Coordinates of C-alpha atoms and ligand atoms in Angstrom, one line a residue:
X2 CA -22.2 -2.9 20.8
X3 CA -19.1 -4.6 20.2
X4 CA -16.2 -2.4 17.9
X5 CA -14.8 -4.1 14.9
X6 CA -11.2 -3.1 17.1
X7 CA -12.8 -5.5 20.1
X8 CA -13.1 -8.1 17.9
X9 CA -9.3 -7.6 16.3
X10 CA -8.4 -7.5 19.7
X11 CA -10.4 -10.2 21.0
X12 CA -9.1 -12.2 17.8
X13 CA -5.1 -11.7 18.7
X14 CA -6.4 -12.8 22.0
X15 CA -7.6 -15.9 21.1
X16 CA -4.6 -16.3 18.9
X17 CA -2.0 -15.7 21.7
X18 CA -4.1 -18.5 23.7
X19 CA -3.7 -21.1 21.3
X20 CA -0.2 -20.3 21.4
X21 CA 0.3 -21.2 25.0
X22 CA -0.4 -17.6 26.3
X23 CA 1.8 -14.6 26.6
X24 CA 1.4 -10.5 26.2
X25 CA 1.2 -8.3 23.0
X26 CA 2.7 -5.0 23.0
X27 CA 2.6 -2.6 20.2
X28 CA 3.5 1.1 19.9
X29 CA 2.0 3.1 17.4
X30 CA 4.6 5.5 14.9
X31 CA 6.4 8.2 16.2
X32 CA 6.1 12.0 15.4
X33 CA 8.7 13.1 13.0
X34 CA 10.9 15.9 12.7
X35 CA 11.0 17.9 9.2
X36 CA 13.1 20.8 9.8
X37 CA 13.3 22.9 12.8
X38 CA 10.0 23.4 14.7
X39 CA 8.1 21.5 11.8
X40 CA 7.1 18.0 11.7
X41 CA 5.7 15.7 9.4
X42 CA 2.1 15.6 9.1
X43 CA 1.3 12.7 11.9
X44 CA 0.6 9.0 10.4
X45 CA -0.4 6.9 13.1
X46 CA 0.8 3.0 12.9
X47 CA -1.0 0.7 10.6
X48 CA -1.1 -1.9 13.2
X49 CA -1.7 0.0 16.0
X50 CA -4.9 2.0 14.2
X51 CA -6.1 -1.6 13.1
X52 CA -6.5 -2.7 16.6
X53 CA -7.3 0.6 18.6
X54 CA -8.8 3.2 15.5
X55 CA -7.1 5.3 17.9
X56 CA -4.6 8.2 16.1
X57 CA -2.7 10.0 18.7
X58 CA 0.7 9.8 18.4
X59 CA 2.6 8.6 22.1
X60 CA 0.1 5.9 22.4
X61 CA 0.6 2.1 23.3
X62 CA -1.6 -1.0 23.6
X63 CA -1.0 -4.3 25.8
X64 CA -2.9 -7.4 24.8
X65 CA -3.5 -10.5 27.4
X66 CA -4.6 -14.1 26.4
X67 CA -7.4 -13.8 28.1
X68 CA -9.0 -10.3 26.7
X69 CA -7.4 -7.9 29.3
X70 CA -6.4 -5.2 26.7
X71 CA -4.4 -2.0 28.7
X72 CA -4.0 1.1 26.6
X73 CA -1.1 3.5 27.4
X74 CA -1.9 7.2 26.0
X75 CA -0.8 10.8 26.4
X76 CA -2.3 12.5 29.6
X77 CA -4.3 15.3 30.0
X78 CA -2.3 18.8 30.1
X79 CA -3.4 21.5 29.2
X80 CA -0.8 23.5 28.2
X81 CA 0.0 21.0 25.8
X82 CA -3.5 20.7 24.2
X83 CA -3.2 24.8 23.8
X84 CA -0.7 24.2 21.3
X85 CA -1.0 20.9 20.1
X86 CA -4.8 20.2 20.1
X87 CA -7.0 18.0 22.6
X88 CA -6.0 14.6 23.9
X89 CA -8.5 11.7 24.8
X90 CA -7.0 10.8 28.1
X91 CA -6.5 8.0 30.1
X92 CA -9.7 8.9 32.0
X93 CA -12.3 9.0 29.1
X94 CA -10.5 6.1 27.0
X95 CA -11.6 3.1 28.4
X96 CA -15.4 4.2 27.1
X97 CA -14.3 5.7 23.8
X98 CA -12.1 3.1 22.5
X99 CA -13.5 -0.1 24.7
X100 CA -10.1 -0.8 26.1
X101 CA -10.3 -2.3 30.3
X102 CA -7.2 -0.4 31.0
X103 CA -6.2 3.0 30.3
X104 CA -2.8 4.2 31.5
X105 CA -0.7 7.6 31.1
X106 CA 2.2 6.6 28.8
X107 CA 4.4 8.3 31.4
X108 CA 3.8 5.2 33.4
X109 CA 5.0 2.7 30.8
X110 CA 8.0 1.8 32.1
X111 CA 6.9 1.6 35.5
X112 CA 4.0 -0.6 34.3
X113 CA 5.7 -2.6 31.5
X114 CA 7.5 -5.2 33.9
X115 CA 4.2 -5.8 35.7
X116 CA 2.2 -6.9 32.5
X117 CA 5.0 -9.5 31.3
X118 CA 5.4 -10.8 34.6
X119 CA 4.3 -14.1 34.3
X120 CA 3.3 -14.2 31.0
X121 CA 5.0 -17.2 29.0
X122 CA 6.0 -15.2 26.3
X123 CA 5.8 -11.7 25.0
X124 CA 5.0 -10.4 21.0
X125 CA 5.5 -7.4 19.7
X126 CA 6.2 -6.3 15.9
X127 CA 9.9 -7.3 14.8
X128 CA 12.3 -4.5 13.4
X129 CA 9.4 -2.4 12.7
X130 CA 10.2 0.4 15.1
X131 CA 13.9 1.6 16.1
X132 CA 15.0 0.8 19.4
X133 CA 11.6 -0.9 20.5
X134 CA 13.8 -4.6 20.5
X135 CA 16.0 -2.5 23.6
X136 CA 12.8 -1.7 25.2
X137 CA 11.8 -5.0 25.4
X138 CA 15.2 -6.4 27.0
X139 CA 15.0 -3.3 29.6
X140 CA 11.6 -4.5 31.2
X141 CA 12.2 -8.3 30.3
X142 CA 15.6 -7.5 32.7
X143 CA 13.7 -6.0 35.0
X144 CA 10.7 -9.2 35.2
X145 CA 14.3 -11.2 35.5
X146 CA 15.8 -9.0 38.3
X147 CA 12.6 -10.3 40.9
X148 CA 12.7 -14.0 39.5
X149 CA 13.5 -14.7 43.0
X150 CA 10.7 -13.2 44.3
X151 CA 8.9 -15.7 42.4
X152 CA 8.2 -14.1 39.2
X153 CA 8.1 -15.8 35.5
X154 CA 10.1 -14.1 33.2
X155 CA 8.8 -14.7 29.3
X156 CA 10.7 -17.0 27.9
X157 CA 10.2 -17.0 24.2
X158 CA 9.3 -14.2 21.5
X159 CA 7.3 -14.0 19.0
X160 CA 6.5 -11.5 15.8
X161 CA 3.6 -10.2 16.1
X162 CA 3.8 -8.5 12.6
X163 CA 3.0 -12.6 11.6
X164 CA -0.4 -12.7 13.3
X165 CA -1.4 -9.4 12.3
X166 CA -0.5 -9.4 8.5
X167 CA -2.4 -12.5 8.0
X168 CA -5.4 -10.8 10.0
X169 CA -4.9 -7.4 8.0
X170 CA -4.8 -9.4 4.5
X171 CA -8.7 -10.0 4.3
X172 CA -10.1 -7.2 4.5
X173 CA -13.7 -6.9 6.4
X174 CA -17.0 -5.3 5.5
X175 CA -15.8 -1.9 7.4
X176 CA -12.7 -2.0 5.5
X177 CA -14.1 -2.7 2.0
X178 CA -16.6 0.1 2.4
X179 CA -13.5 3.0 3.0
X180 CA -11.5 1.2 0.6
X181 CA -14.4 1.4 -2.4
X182 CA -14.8 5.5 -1.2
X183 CA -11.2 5.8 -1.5
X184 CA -11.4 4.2 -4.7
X185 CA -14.1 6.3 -6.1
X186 CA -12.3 9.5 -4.5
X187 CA -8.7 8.7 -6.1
X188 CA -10.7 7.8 -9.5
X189 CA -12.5 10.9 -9.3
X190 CA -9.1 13.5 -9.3
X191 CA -7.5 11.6 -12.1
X192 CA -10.6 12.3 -14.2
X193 CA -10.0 16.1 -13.1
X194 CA -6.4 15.7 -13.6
X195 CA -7.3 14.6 -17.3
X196 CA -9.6 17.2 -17.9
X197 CA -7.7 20.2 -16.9
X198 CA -5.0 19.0 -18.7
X199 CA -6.7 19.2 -22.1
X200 CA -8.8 22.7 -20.9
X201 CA -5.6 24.3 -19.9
X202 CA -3.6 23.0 -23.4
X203 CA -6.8 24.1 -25.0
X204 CA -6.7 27.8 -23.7
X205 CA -2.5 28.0 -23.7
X206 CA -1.8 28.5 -20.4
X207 CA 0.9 31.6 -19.9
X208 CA 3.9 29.6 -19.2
X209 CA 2.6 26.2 -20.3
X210 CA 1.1 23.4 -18.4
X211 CA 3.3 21.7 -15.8
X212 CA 3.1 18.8 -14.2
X213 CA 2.8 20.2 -10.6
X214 CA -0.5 22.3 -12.0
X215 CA -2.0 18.1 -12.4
X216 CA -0.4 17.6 -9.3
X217 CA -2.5 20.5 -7.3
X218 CA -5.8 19.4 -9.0
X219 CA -5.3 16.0 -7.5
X220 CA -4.9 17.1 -4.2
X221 CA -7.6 19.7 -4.0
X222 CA -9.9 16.3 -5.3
X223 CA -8.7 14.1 -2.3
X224 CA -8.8 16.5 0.2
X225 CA -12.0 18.5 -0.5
X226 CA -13.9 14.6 0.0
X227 CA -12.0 14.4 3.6
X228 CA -9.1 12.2 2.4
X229 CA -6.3 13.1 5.2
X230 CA -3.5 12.2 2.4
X231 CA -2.1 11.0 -0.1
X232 CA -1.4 7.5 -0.3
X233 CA 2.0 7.7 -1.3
X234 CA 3.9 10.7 -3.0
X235 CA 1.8 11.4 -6.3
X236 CA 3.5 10.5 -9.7
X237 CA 2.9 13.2 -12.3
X238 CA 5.5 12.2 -15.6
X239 CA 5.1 13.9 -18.6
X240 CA 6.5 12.4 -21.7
X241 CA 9.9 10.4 -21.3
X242 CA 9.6 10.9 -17.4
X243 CA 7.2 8.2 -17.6
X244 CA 9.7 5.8 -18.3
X245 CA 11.2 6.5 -14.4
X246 CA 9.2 4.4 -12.4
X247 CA 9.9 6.3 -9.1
X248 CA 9.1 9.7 -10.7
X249 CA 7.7 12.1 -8.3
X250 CA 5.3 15.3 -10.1
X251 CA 7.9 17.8 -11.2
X252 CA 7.8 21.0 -13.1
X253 CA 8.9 19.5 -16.3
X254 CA 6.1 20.8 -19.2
X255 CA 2.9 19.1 -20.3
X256 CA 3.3 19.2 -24.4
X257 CA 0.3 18.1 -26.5
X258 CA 1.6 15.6 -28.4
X259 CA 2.8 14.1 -25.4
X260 CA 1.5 11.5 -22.9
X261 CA 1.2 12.0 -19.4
X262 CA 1.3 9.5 -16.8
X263 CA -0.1 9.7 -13.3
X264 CA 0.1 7.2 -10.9
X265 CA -1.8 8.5 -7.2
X266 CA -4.5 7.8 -4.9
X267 CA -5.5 9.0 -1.3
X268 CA -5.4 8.0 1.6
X269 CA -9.1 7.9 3.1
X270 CA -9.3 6.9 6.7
X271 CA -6.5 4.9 7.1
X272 CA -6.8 3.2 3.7
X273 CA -4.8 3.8 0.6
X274 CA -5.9 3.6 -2.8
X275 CA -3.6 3.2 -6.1
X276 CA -5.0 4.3 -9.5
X277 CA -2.5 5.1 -12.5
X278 CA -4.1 6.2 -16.0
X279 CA -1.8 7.0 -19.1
X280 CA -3.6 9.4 -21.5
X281 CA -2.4 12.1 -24.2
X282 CA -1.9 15.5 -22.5
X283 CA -3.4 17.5 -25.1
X284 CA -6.6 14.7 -25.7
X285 CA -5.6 12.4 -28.8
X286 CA -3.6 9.8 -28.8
X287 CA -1.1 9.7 -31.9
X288 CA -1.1 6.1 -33.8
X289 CA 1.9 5.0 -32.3
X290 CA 0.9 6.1 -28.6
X291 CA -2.4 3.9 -29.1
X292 CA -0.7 1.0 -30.4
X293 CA 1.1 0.6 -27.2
X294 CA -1.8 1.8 -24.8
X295 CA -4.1 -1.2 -26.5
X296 CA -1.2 -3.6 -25.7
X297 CA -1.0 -2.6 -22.1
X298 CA -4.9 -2.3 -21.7
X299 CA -5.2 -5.7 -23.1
X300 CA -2.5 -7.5 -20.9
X301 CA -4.8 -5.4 -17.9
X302 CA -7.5 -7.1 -18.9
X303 CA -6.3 -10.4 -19.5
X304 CA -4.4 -10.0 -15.4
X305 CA -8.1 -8.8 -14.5
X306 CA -9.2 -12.3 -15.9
X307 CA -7.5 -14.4 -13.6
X308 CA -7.7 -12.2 -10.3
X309 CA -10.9 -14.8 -9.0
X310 CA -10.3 -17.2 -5.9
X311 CA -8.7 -20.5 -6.4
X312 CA -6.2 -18.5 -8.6
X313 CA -2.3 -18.1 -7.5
X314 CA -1.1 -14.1 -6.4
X315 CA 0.9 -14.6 -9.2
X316 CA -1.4 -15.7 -12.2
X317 CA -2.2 -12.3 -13.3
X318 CA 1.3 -11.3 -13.7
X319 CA 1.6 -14.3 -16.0
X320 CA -1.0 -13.6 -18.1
X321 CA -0.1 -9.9 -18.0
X322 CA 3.3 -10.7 -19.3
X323 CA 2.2 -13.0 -22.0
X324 CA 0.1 -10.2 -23.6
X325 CA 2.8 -7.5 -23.4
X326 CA 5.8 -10.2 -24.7
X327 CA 3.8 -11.0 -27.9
X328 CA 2.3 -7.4 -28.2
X329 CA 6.6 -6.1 -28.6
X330 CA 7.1 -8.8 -30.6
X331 CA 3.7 -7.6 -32.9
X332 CA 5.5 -4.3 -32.8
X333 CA 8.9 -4.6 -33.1
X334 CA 10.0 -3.4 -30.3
X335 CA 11.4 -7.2 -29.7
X336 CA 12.5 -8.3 -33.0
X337 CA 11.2 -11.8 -33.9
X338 CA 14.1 -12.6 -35.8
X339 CA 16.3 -12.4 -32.6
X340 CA 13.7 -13.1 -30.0
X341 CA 11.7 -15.7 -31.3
X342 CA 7.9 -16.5 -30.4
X343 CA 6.0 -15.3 -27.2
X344 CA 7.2 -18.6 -25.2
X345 CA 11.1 -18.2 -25.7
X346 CA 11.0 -13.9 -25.1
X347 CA 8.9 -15.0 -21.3
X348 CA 11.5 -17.8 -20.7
X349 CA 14.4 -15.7 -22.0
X350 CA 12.8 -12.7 -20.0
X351 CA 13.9 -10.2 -22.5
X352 CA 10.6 -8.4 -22.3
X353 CA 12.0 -7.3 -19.2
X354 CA 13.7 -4.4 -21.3
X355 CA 10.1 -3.0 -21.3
X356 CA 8.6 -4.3 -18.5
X357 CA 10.0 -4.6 -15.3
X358 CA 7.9 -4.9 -12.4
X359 CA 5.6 -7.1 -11.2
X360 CA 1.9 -6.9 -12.0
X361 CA 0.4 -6.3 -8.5
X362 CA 0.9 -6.3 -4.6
X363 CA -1.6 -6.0 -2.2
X364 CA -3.4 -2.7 -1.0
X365 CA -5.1 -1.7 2.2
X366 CA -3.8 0.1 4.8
X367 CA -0.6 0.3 3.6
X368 CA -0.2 1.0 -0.4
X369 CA 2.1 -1.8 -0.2
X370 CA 0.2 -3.3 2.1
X371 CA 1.4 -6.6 4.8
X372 CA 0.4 -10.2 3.8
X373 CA 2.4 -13.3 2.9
X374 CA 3.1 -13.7 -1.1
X375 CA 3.4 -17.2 -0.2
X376 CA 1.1 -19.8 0.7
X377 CA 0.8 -20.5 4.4
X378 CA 1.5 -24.1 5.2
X379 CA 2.7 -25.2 1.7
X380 CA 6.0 -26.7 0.9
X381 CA 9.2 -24.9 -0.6
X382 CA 9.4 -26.5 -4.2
X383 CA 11.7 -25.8 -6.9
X384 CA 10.7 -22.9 -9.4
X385 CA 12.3 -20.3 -11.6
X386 CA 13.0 -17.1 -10.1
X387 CA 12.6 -13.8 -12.4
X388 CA 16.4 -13.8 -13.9
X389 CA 15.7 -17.4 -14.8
X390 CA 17.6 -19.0 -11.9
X391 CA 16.4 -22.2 -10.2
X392 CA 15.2 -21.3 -6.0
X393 CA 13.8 -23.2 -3.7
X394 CA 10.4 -21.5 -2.4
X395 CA 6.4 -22.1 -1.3
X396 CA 3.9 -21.8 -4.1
X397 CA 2.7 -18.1 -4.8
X398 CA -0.2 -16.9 -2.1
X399 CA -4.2 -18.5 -3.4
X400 CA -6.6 -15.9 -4.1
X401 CA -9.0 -15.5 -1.2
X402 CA -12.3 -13.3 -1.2
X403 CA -11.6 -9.7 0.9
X404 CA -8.5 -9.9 -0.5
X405 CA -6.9 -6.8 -2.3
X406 CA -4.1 -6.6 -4.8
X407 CA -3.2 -4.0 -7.7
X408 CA -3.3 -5.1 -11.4
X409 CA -0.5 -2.5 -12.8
X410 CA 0.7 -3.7 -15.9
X411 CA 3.3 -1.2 -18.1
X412 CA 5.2 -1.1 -21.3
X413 CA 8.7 1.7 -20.5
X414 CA 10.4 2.1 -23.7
X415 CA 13.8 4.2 -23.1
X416 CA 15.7 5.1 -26.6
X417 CA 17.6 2.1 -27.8
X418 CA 19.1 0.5 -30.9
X419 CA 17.2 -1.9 -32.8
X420 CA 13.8 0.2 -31.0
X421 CA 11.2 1.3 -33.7
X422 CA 12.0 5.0 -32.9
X423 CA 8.2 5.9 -33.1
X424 CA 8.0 4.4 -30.0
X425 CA 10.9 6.1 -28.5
X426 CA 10.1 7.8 -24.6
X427 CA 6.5 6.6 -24.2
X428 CA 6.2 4.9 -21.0
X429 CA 2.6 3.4 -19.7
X430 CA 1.2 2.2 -17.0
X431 CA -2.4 1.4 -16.5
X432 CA -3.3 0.4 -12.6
X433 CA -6.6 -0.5 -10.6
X434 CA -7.5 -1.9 -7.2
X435 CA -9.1 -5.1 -7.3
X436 CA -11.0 -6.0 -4.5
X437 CA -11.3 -10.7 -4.5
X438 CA -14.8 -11.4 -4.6
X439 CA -16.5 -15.1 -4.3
X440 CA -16.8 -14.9 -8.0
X441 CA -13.8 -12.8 -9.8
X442 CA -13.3 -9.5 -9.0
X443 CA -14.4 -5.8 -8.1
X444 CA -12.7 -3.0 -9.2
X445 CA -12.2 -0.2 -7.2
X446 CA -11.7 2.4 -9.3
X447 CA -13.2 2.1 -12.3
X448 CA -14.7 6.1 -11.7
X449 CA -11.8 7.1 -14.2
X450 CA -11.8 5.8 -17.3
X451 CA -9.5 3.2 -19.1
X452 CA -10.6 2.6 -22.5
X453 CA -8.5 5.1 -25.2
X454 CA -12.1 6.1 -26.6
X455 CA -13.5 6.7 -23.3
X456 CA -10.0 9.0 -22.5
X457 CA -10.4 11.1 -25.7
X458 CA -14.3 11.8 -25.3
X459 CA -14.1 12.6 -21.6
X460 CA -10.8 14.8 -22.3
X461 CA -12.8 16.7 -25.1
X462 CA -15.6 17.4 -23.3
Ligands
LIG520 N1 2.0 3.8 -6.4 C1 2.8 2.7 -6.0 C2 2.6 1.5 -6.8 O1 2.0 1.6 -7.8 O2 3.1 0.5 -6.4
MN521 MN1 0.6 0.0 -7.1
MN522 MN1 0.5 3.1 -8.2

């Protein structure tokens, strides 16, 4: 049976033919120091995993125009797998991971010239891993150093980051199956996170409730359903911390009246998941809190509307913004008199006192995952940027089905003159994966409520 990584491979394959030819090379991420004797938990490379679903670290993998793929990996030694844990093995490779050619990667450079000689030209991933560029020049030199020997030194280079982020940005059956568990996973801990923050306010926890205690119930939720991860570093912001978008989960106190907001999501076999809910520590929103949830869940919904094929990456911002620019005007928070109507605040941008991030990116491997925002093949036109100021650039990326983006909208209001002081320090975010369908949309994570009702009854119960 052919692997879903054969057929990547056999896809780059066909793409480096229509391109004239040529070899691609591509390292996976290396192992990283922490402190002294302690690494990093390992992360293999997105694009490496994508096209091998191999993740040892100190592995390579070579890529001919006609199929030939040649993977270089750590060799058998036994006193190394004693400490370290077991390695596949150049040996048993070719039949686990369907490669023709499995190498030690103490052979690379030995090997490396060998593979590019001839080949017209060479890709690998641009200024994606530190020195690899050097690498490259060392065995191209070496290729050059026997053109008089007859060999064909590649002559042109090519990114191969290009091919494989427009590869990665549709996501296939495999991958939409891990990324709706991940989903479910991720929606599952921020229901737990919600509920033991109203049990432990509830019960007055000695010391009080802090935002690391949320932070450990998340964890424990991802990891005991085999995620390896988190996605990114998990967002835990009580009260005014909301209003710090890179917040990470501190020890600052969970206080009743206060909202919480977490923003997180695992990491389940190499793909990520996003999910941030907003909801009152203690379990009931105060009037003022709702006011500017409703606002945000509305200008969700409205982003949700528009996230269907034919429509442009960024149409759901648009109609995300619109919602939030009238709903401060409705409240104050942009005063009318100064402001105007909901047109003149999104020309003038000043809703970007409140709001200021865009409404999505795209989600797979990578949180932030790879894909053009642009779309291929169009022509630069003339548009306003996000301060207003007139650039030349391609129209924004069409909504494709297999596609994934996040629909994140906010509303951050820091103490200001002129702002309603009710609303003083309540920042809110409200973020799901939606997965491009032929029809609209399918959201991801919908296991963790969104709807301020919904919030209250599952946090009472
Ligand atoms: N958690 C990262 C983001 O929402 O973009
Ligand atoms: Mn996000
Ligand atoms: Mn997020």
């Amino acid at each position: 049976m052919t692997t879903i990584y054969q057929k990547r491979r056999a896809a780059v394959a066909r793409a480096l033919k229509a391109a004239g030819g040529g070899l691609a090379l591509l390292p996976t991420a290396p192992e990283v120091a922490r402190n002294r004797d302690s690494g990093f938990p390992y992360r293999h490379d997105s694009y490496f995993y994508y096209l091998t679903g191999f993740d040892e670290p100190g592995a390579w993998l070579a890529i001919e125009a006609n199929g030939h793929s040649t993977l270089f990996c750590q060799p058998k030694d036994l006193e190394r797998e004693i400490w370290d844990g077991i390695r596949l093995g150049p040996k048993a490779a070719p039949a686990a991971l369907a490669v023709q050619t499995a190498l030690s990667v103490d052979l690379l450079d030995e090997k490396m010239p060998g593979l590019l000689t001839n080949q017209p030209a060479v890709w690998f991933p641009f200024a994606t891993h530190k020195g690899l560029e050097t690498q490259v020049d060392g065995w191209l030199a070496k290729v050059r150093a026997r053109i008089r020997f007859g060999a064909e030194c590649p002559h042109s280079q090519h990114d191969l980051c290009k091919l494989l982020d427009e590869m990665r940005l549709t996501k296939d059956a495999h991958e939409v199956a891990i990324l709706r568990r991940a989903g479910a996973i991720s929606a599952g801990a921020h229901v737990r996170a919600m509920q033991t923050s109203a049990a432990m306010l509830r019960q007055g926890v000695p010391g009080g409730l802090r935002e690391y205690h949320l932070e450990a119930e998340l964890l424990h939720e991802f990891r005991r359903h085999g995620s390896q991860f988190p996605a990114y570093t998990s967002i835990v912001a009580a009260g005014a911390n909301a209003c710090v978008l890179h917040y990470r989960a501190g020890n600052a106190p969970l206080l009743p009246g206060e909202l919480c907001l977490i923003d997180a999501g695992c990491e389940l076999d190499g793909y990520a998941s996003d999910i941030t809910r907003t909801f009152p520590a203690g379990g009931k929103f105060t009037p003022a809190q709702r006011v500017l949830y409703e606002i945000v869940l509305e200008a969700q919904s409205a982003a949700v509307k528009v996230t269907k094929p034919g429509k442009r990456f960024t149409d759901p911002h648009d109609a995300a913004t619109r919602v939030l620019a009238q709903g401060m005007l409705d409240t104050g928070l942009l005063s009318k008199a100064k402001h105007g109507k909901v047109d003149d605040v999104l020309a003038s941008g000043a809703y970007r006192q409140f709001y200021m991030h865009r409404t999505g990116h795209w989600m797979g491997m990578d949180v932030h995952d790879c894909g053009d925002y642009t779309e291929p093949g169009s022509k630069p036109r003339e548009e306003k940027d996000a301060l207003g100021q007139t650039v030349r650039r391609k129209p924004s990326r069409i909504l494709r089905p297999g596609m994934v983006t996040t629909v994140e909208p906010g509303i951050y209001v820091r103490p200001a003159k002129g702002v309603p002081k009710e609303f003083w320090n309540i920042g809110i975010r409200i973020e799901d994966d939606a997965l491009v369908t032929a029809k609209g949309c399918e959201l991801l994570t919908r296991g963790v409520p969104v709807e301020a009702d919904e919030i209250e009854a599952l946090m009472r119960g």
